[in-house]
Amino acid sequence: MPAGSKPWAAFAKKFGEMETEIAALTSERQDWEKRLTLMRDEAVDRDVLEERARAILGRVHRNDVVVMGR
């Protein structure tokens, strides 16, 4: 193994981890931008407003299905 290959391998691994993180953050940002667009329109989407109000207040409707994440 050449003398410089260990640092290069560590760099390549870290670079790959950072690319994965950037992809996840980009996806999350796109999701937030989509949600904000729905809330910025002249007429606020009632479903989005209700979803946010329930999330903030910690309330659910009796017909709601709650899915818990990790």
PDB file of C-alpha atoms in Angstrom:
ATOM      1  CA  MET A   1       0.000   0.000   0.000  1.00  0.00           C
ATOM      2  CA  PRO A   2       1.502   3.380  -0.992  1.00  0.00           C
ATOM      3  CA  ALA A   3       2.359   5.758   1.825  1.00  0.00           C
ATOM      4  CA  GLY A   4      -0.270   8.354   0.865  1.00  0.00           C
ATOM      5  CA  SER A   5      -3.214   5.991   0.367  1.00  0.00           C
ATOM      6  CA  LYS A   6      -4.456   5.920   3.993  1.00  0.00           C
ATOM      7  CA  PRO A   7      -5.021   9.682   4.190  1.00  0.00           C
ATOM      8  CA  TRP A   8      -6.627   9.560   0.743  1.00  0.00           C
ATOM      9  CA  ALA A   9      -8.976   6.754   1.826  1.00  0.00           C
ATOM     10  CA  ALA A  10      -9.977   8.715   4.939  1.00  0.00           C
ATOM     11  CA  PHE A  11     -10.579  11.797   2.801  1.00  0.00           C
ATOM     12  CA  ALA A  12     -12.647   9.835   0.285  1.00  0.00           C
ATOM     13  CA  LYS A  13     -14.741   8.299   3.077  1.00  0.00           C
ATOM     14  CA  LYS A  14     -15.391  11.679   4.704  1.00  0.00           C
ATOM     15  CA  PHE A  15     -16.200  13.219   1.317  1.00  0.00           C
ATOM     16  CA  GLY A  16     -18.748  10.445   0.649  1.00  0.00           C
ATOM     17  CA  GLU A  17     -20.371  11.016   4.050  1.00  0.00           C
ATOM     18  CA  MET A  18     -20.618  14.733   3.346  1.00  0.00           C
ATOM     19  CA  GLU A  19     -22.167  14.125  -0.080  1.00  0.00           C
ATOM     20  CA  THR A  20     -24.802  11.899   1.540  1.00  0.00           C
ATOM     21  CA  GLU A  21     -25.548  14.560   4.151  1.00  0.00           C
ATOM     22  CA  ILE A  22     -25.825  17.263   1.483  1.00  0.00           C
ATOM     23  CA  ALA A  23     -28.282  15.121  -0.502  1.00  0.00           C
ATOM     24  CA  ALA A  24     -30.445  14.573   2.602  1.00  0.00           C
ATOM     25  CA  LEU A  25     -30.390  18.278   3.497  1.00  0.00           C
ATOM     26  CA  THR A  26     -31.231  19.275  -0.077  1.00  0.00           C
ATOM     27  CA  SER A  27     -34.222  16.950  -0.036  1.00  0.00           C
ATOM     28  CA  GLU A  28     -35.373  18.331   3.316  1.00  0.00           C
ATOM     29  CA  ARG A  29     -35.010  21.910   2.053  1.00  0.00           C
ATOM     30  CA  GLN A  30     -37.089  21.125  -1.033  1.00  0.00           C
ATOM     31  CA  ASP A  31     -39.807  19.663   1.199  1.00  0.00           C
ATOM     32  CA  TRP A  32     -39.842  22.788   3.380  1.00  0.00           C
ATOM     33  CA  GLU A  33     -39.904  25.071   0.327  1.00  0.00           C
ATOM     34  CA  LYS A  34     -42.913  23.158  -1.033  1.00  0.00           C
ATOM     35  CA  ARG A  35     -44.731  23.481   2.307  1.00  0.00           C
ATOM     36  CA  LEU A  36     -43.933  27.196   2.545  1.00  0.00           C
ATOM     37  CA  THR A  37     -45.268  27.769  -0.958  1.00  0.00           C
ATOM     38  CA  LEU A  38     -48.601  26.271   0.128  1.00  0.00           C
ATOM     39  CA  MET A  39     -48.704  28.618   3.118  1.00  0.00           C
ATOM     40  CA  ARG A  40     -47.695  31.760   1.174  1.00  0.00           C
ATOM     41  CA  ASP A  41     -50.512  31.627  -1.377  1.00  0.00           C
ATOM     42  CA  GLU A  42     -53.328  34.149  -1.115  1.00  0.00           C
ATOM     43  CA  ALA A  43     -55.669  31.428   0.123  1.00  0.00           C
ATOM     44  CA  VAL A  44     -53.861  29.237   2.649  1.00  0.00           C
ATOM     45  CA  ASP A  45     -54.405  25.535   2.042  1.00  0.00           C
ATOM     46  CA  ARG A  46     -56.752  24.534   4.863  1.00  0.00           C
ATOM     47  CA  ASP A  47     -55.279  21.040   5.112  1.00  0.00           C
ATOM     48  CA  VAL A  48     -51.768  22.438   5.622  1.00  0.00           C
ATOM     49  CA  LEU A  49     -53.020  24.952   8.186  1.00  0.00           C
ATOM     50  CA  GLU A  50     -54.911  22.256  10.081  1.00  0.00           C
ATOM     51  CA  GLU A  51     -51.907  19.906   9.985  1.00  0.00           C
ATOM     52  CA  ARG A  52     -49.596  22.568  11.409  1.00  0.00           C
ATOM     53  CA  ALA A  53     -52.090  23.629  14.080  1.00  0.00           C
ATOM     54  CA  ARG A  54     -52.516  20.030  15.227  1.00  0.00           C
ATOM     55  CA  ALA A  55     -48.767  19.461  15.296  1.00  0.00           C
ATOM     56  CA  ILE A  56     -48.153  22.610  17.336  1.00  0.00           C
ATOM     57  CA  LEU A  57     -51.043  21.989  19.735  1.00  0.00           C
ATOM     58  CA  GLY A  58     -50.434  18.239  20.001  1.00  0.00           C
ATOM     59  CA  ARG A  59     -54.002  17.355  19.039  1.00  0.00           C
ATOM     60  CA  VAL A  60     -55.378  14.665  16.750  1.00  0.00           C
ATOM     61  CA  HIS A  61     -58.816  14.052  15.265  1.00  0.00           C
ATOM     62  CA  ARG A  62     -60.583  10.864  16.322  1.00  0.00           C
ATOM     63  CA  ASN A  63     -60.401   9.525  12.740  1.00  0.00           C
ATOM     64  CA  ASP A  64     -56.681  10.260  12.353  1.00  0.00           C
ATOM     65  CA  VAL A  65     -54.126   7.504  12.049  1.00  0.00           C
ATOM     66  CA  VAL A  66     -50.970   8.362  13.950  1.00  0.00           C
ATOM     67  CA  VAL A  67     -47.668   6.981  12.666  1.00  0.00           C
ATOM     68  CA  MET A  68     -44.786   7.348  15.103  1.00  0.00           C
ATOM     69  CA  GLY A  69     -41.234   7.699  13.781  1.00  0.00           C
ATOM     70  CA  ARG A  70     -38.010   7.044  15.597  1.00  0.00           C
TER      71      ARG A  70
END
